[in-house]
Coordinates of C-alpha atoms and ligand atoms in Angstrom, one line a residue:
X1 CA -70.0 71.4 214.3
X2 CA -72.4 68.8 214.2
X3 CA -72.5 67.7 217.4
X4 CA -75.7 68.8 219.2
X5 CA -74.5 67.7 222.9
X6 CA -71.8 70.3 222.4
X7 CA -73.7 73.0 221.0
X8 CA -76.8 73.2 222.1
X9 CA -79.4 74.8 218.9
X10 CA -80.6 78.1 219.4
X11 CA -84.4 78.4 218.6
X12 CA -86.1 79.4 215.3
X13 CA -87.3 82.8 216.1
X14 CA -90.4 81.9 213.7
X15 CA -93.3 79.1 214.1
X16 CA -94.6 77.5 211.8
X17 CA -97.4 79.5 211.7
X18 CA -95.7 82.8 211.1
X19 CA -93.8 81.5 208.2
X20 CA -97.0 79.9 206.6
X21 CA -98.4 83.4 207.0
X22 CA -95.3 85.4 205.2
X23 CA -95.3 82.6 202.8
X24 CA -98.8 83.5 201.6
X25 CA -99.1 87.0 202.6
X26 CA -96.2 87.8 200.1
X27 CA -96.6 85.5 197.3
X28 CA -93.9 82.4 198.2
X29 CA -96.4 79.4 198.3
X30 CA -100.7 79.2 198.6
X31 CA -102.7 76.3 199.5
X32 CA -103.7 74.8 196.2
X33 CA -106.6 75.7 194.5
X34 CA -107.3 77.9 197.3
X35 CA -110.3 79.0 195.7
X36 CA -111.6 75.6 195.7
X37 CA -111.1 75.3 199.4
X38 CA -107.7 74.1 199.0
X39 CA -106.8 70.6 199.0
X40 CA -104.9 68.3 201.9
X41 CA -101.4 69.0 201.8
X42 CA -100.8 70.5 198.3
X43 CA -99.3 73.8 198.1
X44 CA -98.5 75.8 194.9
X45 CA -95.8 78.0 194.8
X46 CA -96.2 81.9 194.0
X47 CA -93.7 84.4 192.1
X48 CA -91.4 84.4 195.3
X49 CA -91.7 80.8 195.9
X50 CA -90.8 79.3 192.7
X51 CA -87.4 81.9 192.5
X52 CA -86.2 80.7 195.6
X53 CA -86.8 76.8 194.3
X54 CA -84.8 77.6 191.4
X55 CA -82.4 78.8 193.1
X56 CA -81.8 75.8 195.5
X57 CA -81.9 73.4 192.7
X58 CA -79.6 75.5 190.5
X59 CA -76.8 75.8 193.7
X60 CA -77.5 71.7 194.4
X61 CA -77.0 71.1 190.7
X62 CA -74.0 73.5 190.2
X63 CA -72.2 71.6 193.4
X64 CA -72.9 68.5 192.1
X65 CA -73.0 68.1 188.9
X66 CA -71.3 71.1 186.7
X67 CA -68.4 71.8 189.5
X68 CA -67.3 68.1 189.4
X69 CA -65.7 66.0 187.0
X70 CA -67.0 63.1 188.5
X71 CA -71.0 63.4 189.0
X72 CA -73.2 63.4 185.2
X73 CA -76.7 64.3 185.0
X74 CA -79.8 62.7 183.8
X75 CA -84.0 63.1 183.7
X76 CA -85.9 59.9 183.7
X77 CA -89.7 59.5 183.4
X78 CA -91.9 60.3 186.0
X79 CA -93.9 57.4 185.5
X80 CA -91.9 54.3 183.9
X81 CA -92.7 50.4 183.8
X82 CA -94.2 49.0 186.7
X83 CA -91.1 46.2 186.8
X84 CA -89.0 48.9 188.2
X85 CA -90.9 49.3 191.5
X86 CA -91.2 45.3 191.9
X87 CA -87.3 45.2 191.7
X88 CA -86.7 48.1 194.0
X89 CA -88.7 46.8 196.7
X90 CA -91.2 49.1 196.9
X91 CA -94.2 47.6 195.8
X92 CA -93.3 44.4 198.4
X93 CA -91.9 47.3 201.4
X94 CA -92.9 50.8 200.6
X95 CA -95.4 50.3 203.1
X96 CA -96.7 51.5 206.6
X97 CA -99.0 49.9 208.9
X98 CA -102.4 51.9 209.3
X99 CA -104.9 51.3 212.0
X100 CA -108.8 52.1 210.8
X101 CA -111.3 53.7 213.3
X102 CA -114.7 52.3 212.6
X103 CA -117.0 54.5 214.6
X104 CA -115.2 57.7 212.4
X105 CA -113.8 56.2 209.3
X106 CA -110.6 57.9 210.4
X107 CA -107.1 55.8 209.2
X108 CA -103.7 56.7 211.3
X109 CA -100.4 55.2 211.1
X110 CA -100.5 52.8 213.8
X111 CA -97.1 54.0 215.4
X112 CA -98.9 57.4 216.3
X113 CA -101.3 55.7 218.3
X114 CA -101.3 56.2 221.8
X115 CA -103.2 54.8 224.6
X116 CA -105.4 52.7 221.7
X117 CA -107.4 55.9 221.4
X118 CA -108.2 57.0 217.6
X119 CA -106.5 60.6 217.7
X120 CA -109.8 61.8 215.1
X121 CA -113.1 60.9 217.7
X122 CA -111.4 60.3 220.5
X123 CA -113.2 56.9 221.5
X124 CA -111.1 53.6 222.4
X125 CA -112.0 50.1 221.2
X126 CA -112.8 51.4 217.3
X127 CA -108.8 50.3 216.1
X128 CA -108.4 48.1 213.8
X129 CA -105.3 45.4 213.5
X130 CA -102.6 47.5 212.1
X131 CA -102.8 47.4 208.4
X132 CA -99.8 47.4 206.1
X133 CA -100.5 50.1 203.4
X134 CA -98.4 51.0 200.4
X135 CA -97.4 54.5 199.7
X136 CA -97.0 54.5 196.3
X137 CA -99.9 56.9 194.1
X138 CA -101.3 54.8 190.8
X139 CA -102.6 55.7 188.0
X140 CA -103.9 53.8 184.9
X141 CA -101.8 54.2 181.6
X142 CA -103.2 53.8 178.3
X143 CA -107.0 53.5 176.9
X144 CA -108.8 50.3 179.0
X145 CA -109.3 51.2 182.7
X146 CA -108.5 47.6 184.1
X147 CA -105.4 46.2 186.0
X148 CA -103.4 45.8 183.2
X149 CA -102.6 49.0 182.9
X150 CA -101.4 50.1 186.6
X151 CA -98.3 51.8 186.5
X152 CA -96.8 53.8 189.6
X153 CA -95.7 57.6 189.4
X154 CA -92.5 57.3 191.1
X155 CA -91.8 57.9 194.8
X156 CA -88.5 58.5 194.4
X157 CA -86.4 59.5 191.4
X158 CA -83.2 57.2 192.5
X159 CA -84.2 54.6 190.6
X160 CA -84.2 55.9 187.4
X161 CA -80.4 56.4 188.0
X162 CA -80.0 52.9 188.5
X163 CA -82.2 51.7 185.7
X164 CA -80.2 53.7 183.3
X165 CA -76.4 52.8 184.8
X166 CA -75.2 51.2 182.4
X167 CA -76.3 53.1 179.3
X168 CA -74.9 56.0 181.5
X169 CA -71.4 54.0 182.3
X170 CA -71.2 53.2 178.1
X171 CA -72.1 57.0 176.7
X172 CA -70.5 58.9 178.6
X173 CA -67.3 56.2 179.2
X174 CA -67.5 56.6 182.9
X175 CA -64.7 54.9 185.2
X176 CA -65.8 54.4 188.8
X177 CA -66.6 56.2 190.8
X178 CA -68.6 58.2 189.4
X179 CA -71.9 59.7 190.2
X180 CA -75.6 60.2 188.5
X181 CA -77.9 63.1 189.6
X182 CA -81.4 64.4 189.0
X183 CA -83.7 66.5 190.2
X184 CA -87.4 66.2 190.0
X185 CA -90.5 65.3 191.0
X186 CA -91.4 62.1 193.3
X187 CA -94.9 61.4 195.1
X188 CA -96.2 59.3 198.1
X189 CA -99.8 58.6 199.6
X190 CA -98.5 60.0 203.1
X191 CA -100.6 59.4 205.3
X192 CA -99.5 62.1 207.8
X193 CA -98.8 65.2 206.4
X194 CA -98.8 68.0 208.5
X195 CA -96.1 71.0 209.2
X196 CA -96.9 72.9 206.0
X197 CA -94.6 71.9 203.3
X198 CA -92.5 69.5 205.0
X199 CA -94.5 66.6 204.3
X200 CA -96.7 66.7 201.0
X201 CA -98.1 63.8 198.7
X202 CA -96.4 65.7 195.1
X203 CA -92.9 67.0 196.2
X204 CA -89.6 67.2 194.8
X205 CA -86.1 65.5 195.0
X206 CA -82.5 66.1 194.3
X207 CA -81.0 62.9 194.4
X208 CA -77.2 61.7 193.4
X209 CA -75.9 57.8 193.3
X210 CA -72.2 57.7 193.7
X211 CA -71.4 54.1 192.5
X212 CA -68.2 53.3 193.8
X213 CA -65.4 50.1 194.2
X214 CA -67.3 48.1 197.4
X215 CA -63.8 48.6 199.0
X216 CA -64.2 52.5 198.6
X217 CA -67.9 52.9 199.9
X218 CA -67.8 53.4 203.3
X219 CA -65.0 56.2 202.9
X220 CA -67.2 57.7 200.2
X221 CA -70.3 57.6 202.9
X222 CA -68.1 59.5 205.0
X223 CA -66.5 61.9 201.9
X224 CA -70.8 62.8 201.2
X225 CA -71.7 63.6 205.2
X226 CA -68.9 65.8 205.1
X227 CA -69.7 67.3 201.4
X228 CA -73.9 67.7 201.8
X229 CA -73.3 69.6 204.9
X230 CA -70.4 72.1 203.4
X231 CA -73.4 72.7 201.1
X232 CA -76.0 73.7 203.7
X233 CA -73.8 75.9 204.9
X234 CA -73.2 78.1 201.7
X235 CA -77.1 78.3 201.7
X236 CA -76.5 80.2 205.0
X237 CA -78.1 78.0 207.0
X238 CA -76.5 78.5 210.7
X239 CA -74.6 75.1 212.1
X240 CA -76.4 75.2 215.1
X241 CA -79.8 74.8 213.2
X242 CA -78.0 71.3 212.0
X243 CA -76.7 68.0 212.6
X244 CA -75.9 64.7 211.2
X245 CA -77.6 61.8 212.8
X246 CA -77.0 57.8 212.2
X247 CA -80.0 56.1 211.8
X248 CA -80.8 53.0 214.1
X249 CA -80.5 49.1 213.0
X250 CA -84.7 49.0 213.4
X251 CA -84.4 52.4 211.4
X252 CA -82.9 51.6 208.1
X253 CA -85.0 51.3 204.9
X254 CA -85.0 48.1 202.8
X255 CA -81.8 48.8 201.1
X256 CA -79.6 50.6 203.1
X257 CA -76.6 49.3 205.1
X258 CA -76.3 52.7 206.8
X259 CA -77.6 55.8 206.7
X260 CA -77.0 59.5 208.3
X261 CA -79.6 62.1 208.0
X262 CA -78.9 65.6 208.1
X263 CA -81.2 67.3 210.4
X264 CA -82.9 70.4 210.9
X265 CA -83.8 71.7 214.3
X266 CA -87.3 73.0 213.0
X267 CA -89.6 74.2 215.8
X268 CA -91.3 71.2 216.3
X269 CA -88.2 69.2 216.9
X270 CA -85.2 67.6 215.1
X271 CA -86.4 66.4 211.7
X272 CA -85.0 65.2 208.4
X273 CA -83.7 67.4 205.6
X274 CA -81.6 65.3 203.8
X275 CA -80.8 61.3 203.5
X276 CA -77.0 60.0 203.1
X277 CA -77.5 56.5 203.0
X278 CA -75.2 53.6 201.7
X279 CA -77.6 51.6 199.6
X280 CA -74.3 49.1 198.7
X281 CA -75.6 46.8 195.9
X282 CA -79.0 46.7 196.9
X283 CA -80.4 48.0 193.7
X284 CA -78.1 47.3 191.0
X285 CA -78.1 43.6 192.1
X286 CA -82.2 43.9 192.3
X287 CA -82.4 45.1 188.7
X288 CA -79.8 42.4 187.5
X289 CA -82.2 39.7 188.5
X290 CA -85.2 41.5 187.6
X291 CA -84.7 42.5 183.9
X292 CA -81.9 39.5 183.0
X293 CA -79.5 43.0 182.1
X294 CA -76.3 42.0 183.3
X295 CA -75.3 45.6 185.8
X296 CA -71.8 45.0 186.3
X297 CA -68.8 47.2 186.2
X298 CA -65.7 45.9 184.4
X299 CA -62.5 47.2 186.2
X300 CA -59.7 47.5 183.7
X301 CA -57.4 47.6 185.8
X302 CA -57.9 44.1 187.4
X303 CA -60.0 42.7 184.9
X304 CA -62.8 41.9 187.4
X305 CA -66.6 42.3 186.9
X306 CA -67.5 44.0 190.3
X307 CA -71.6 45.0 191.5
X308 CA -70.4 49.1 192.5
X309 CA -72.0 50.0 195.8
X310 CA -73.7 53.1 195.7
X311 CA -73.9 56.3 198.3
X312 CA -76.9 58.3 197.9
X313 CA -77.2 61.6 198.8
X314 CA -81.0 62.5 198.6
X315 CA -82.1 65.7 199.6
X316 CA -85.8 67.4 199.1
X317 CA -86.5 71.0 197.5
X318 CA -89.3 72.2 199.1
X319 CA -87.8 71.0 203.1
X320 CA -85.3 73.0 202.0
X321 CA -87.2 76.2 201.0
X322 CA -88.9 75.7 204.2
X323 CA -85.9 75.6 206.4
X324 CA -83.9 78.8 204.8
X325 CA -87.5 80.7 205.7
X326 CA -87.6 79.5 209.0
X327 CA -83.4 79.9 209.6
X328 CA -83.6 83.2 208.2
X329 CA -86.7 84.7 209.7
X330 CA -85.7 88.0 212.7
X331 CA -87.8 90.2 214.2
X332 CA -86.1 93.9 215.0
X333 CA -87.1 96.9 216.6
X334 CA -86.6 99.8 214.4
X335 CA -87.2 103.6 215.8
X336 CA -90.0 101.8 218.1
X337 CA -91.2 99.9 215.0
X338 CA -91.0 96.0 214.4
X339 CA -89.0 95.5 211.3
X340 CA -89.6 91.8 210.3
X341 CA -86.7 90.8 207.4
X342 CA -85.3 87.1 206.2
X343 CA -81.5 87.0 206.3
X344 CA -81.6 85.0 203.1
X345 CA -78.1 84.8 201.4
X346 CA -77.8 86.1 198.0
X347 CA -77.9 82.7 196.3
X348 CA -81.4 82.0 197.1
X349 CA -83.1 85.2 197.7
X350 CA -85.8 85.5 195.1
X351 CA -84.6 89.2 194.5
X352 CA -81.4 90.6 195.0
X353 CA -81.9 93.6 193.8
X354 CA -84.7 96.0 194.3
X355 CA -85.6 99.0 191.9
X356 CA -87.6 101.7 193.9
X357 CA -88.2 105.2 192.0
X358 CA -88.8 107.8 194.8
X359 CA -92.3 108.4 193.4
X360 CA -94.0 107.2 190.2
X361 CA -93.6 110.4 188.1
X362 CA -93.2 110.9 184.1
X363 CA -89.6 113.0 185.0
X364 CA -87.8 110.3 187.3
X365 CA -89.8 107.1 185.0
X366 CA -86.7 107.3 182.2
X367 CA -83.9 107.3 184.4
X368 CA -85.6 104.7 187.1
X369 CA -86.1 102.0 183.6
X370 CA -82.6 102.9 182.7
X371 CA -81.0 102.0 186.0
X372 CA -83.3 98.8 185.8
X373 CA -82.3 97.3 182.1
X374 CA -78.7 98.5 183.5
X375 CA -79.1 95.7 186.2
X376 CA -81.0 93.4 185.0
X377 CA -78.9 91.3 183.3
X378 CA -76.7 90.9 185.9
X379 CA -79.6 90.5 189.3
X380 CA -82.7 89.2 190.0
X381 CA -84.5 92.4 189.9
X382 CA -87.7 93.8 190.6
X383 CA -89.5 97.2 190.4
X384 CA -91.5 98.6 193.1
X385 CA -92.7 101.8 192.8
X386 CA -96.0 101.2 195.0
X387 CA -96.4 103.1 198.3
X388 CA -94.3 105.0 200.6
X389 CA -90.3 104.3 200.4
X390 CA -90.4 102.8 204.1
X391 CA -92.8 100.7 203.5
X392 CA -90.9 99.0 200.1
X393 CA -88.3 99.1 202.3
X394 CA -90.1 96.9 204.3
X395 CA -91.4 95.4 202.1
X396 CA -88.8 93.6 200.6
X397 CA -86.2 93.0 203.8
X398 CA -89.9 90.7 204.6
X399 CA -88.7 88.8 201.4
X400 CA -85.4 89.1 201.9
X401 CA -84.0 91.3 199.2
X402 CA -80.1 92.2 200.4
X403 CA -80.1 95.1 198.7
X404 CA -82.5 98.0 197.2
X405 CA -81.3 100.5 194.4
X406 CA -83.5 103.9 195.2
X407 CA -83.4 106.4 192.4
X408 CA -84.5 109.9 193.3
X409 CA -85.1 113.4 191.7
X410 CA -80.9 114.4 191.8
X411 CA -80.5 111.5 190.0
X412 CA -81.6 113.2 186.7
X413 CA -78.7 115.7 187.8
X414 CA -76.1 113.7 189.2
X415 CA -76.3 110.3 187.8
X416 CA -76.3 108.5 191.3
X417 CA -78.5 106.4 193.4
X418 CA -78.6 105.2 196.7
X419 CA -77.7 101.5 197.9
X420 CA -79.9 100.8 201.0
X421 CA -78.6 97.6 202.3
X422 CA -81.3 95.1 204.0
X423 CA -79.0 93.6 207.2
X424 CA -77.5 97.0 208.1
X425 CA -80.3 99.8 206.5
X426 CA -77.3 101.7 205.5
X427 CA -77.8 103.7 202.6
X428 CA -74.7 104.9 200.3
X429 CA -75.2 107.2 197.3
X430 CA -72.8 105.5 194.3
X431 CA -72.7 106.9 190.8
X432 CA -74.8 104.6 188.3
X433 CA -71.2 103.9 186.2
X434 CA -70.2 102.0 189.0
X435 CA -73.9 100.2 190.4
X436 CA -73.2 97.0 189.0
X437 CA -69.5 96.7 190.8
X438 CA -70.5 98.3 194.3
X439 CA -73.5 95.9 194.0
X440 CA -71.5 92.7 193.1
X441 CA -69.2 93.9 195.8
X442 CA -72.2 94.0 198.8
X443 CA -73.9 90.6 197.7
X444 CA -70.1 89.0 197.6
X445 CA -69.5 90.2 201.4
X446 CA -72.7 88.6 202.1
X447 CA -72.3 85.2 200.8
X448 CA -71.9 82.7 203.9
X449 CA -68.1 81.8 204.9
X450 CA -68.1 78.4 204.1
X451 CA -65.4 75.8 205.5
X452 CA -63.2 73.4 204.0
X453 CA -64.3 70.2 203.7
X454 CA -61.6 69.1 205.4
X455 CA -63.0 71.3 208.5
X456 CA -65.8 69.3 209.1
X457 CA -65.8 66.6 211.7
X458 CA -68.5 64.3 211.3
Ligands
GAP501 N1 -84.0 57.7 197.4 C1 -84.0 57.8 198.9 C2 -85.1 58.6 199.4 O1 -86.1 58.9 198.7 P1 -86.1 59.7 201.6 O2 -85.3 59.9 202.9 O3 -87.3 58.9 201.6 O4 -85.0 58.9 200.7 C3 -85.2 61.9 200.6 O5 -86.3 61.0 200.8 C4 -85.6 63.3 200.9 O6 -86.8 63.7 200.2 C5 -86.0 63.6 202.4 O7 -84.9 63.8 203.2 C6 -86.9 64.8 202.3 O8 -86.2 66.0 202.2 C7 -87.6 64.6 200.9 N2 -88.9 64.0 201.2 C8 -89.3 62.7 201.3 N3 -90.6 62.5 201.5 C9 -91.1 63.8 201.5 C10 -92.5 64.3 201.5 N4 -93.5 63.5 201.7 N5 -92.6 65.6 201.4 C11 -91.6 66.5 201.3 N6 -90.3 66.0 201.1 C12 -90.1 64.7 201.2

């Protein structure tokens, strides 16, 4: 399944550009501050946008954390002491090497240079030496602007998982393995950031570190590959669009011993989704000898002290939300019209169910509320009484709402409504004591088949 020699990926059938369009057009994500002009690779996310982020973090969290006996959650500080980031490495090897132009000003990473020519003006000779830049964003903490108060906001949230091990390991009396998770925030001074929201200076993580026996870690590796992509698949994103691939020796970051990306086949190319890497005691050791804090596990069992090595799966939000747009994006021809509609699975639709009164009118107002507070405990609803049925229609299969309720004039007679569902446009009239089953029933039958772990081959 995750060989792409043996199965070749079918193309997005949206660009880049189309999805950026939708995504503003119909309130998902907006260049920030737009009405200041924007600024570089920030986006804010609209009423559609932040539902659908939501949902991916609340699926990633359920998987990981509240399914599993093994994986605990935690929320560390965004911006903690400076210490950390000396001990992880990054303020030493967070870095890339940059190449200044001096006739424009312009600075590139020097491994997208080609032909010594500065990509902004165009002239050759104006490169300087390559540069090694950190990535890490600063800020000053506390009243006096000097040096003394630098501190980093993070850019990534792993390590606050491995700063807090062992108070995690004592509460919660953890035998290993056993995992921490957290979701949040992280930020980098990237220096190329291009391709919408795939690469943006404030973004955000979902990272878990699976400390394990040293003996155990390389099955575990293999146990996560196989895991992370059973869990792209219940977003209903389609195989072909994926695949796992080993990073190179000259690839791997400062910590890893190995690492396997899950990739996306975006529209510009293969590209990174998600990081599995095998950090093995990289960071744990790191700390030890930073902070003097002892970060040992002691095994019962054989009454050894052992350093756990640590799997990491570490995924980003907002590559996500960007990938189940572009996955889910069709164009159709309906009755000579183009019908555009995301194939978004129930799970992280923003809406999953639609309320449309026929008209807006003081007779069918009553009944159309009533339906809604019916199902709104149970959906992600919204009303949307504005313009012509075919065009709400429209409307929301562009958003990717599976299924629409539309209440019409006989409903004040019969008690009934019609179902009109988004991948098929069938509509079904069902009596309003049984919406919320026939409903339930639609979205189950379009939730993704998703294999057994066992039927992955990675
Ligand atoms: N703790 C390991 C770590 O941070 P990473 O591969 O640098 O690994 C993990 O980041 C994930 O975070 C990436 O696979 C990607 O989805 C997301 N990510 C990283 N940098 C990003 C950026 N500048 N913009 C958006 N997402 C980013």
């Amino acid at each position: 399944m995750t060989d792409d020699a043996a199965q070749p990926p079918s193309e997005m059938t949206a660009d880049l550009e189309t999805i950026t369009s939708l995504a503003k057009r119909r309130g998902f994500i907006f260049p920030s501050a737009e009405i200041y002009g924007g600024f570089a690779a920030a986006y804010d996310y609209g009423p559609l946008g932040v539902e659908m982020k939501r949902n991916i973090r609340e699926s990633w969290w359920r998987s990981m954390v509240q399914e599993r006996d093994d994986v605990v959650g935690i929320e560390a500080a965004i911006i903690t002491n400076p210490n950390v980031w000396v001990a992880s490495g990054h303020v030493s090897e967070f870095t890339d090497p940059l190449v200044e132009c001096s006739s424009c000003q312009g600075r590139f990473r020097a491994d997208h240079i080609e032909d010594g020519r500065c990509p902004t003006c165009g002239n050759t000779g104006t490169l300087s030496q390559p540069r090694r830049f950190n990535m890490m964003l600063s800020t000053i903490v506390g009243p006096v602007a000097d040096e003394s108060g630098r501190a980093f906001l993070r850019p990534e949230t792993a390590q606050g998982m491995f700063v807090n091990f062992e108070n995690v390991q004592t509460t919660m009396r953890r035998r290993l393995p056993f995992g921490i998770a957290q979701v949040g925030k992280s930020f980098r001074n990237e220096i190329t950031v291009k391709q919408f929201i795939f690469r943006t200076r404030e973004f955000e993580q979902m990272e878990m570190e699976f400390f394990c026996h040293p003996d155990s870690s390389l099955e575990w590796h293999t146990y996560w590959k196989k895991e992370r992509l059973r869990w792209y698949y219940s977003l209903g994103i389609r195989p072909q669009h994926l695949r796992l691939r080993d990073h190179r020796a000259d690839e791997l970051s400062h910590y890893s011993k190995a690492t396997s990306d899950i990739e996306v086949h975006f529209p510009w190319g293969w590209g990174e989704m998600e990081g599995i890497a095998h950090r093995g005691d990289f960071d744990l050791t790191q700390h030890s000898n930073h902070s003097g804090k002892r970060l040992t596990y002691f095994d019962p069992d054989t009454n050894e002290h052992v350093v756990p090595h640590v799997v990491e799966p570490a995924a980003g939000v907002d590559r996500i939300l960007l990938t189940l747009l572009l996955d889910a994006y069709a164009e159709e021809e309906v009755k000579g019209e183009k019908r555009v509609v995301l194939r978004l699975a129930p799970s992280v639709a923003p809406v999953t169910v639609a309320i449309l009164p026929l008209s807006r009118n003081e007779k069918l107002d009553p009944t159309a509320r009533r339906v809604h507070s019916i199902l709104r405990p149970h959906f992600r609803t919204q009303w949307d009484d504005a313009q012509s049925i075919g065009r709400r229609y429209r409307r929301q299969d562009e958003v990717g709402t599976p299924l629409c309720v539309t209440v019409d004039f006989e409903t004040i007679d019969d008690d009934a409504v019609t179902i009109r569902e988004r991948d098929s446009m069938e509509q079904t009239r069902v009596p309003i004591s049984g919406l919320v089953a026939a409903l339930r029933e639609r979205l189950d039958a379009l939730a993704p088949v998703v294999p057994d772990i066992d039927e992955i081959s990675v």
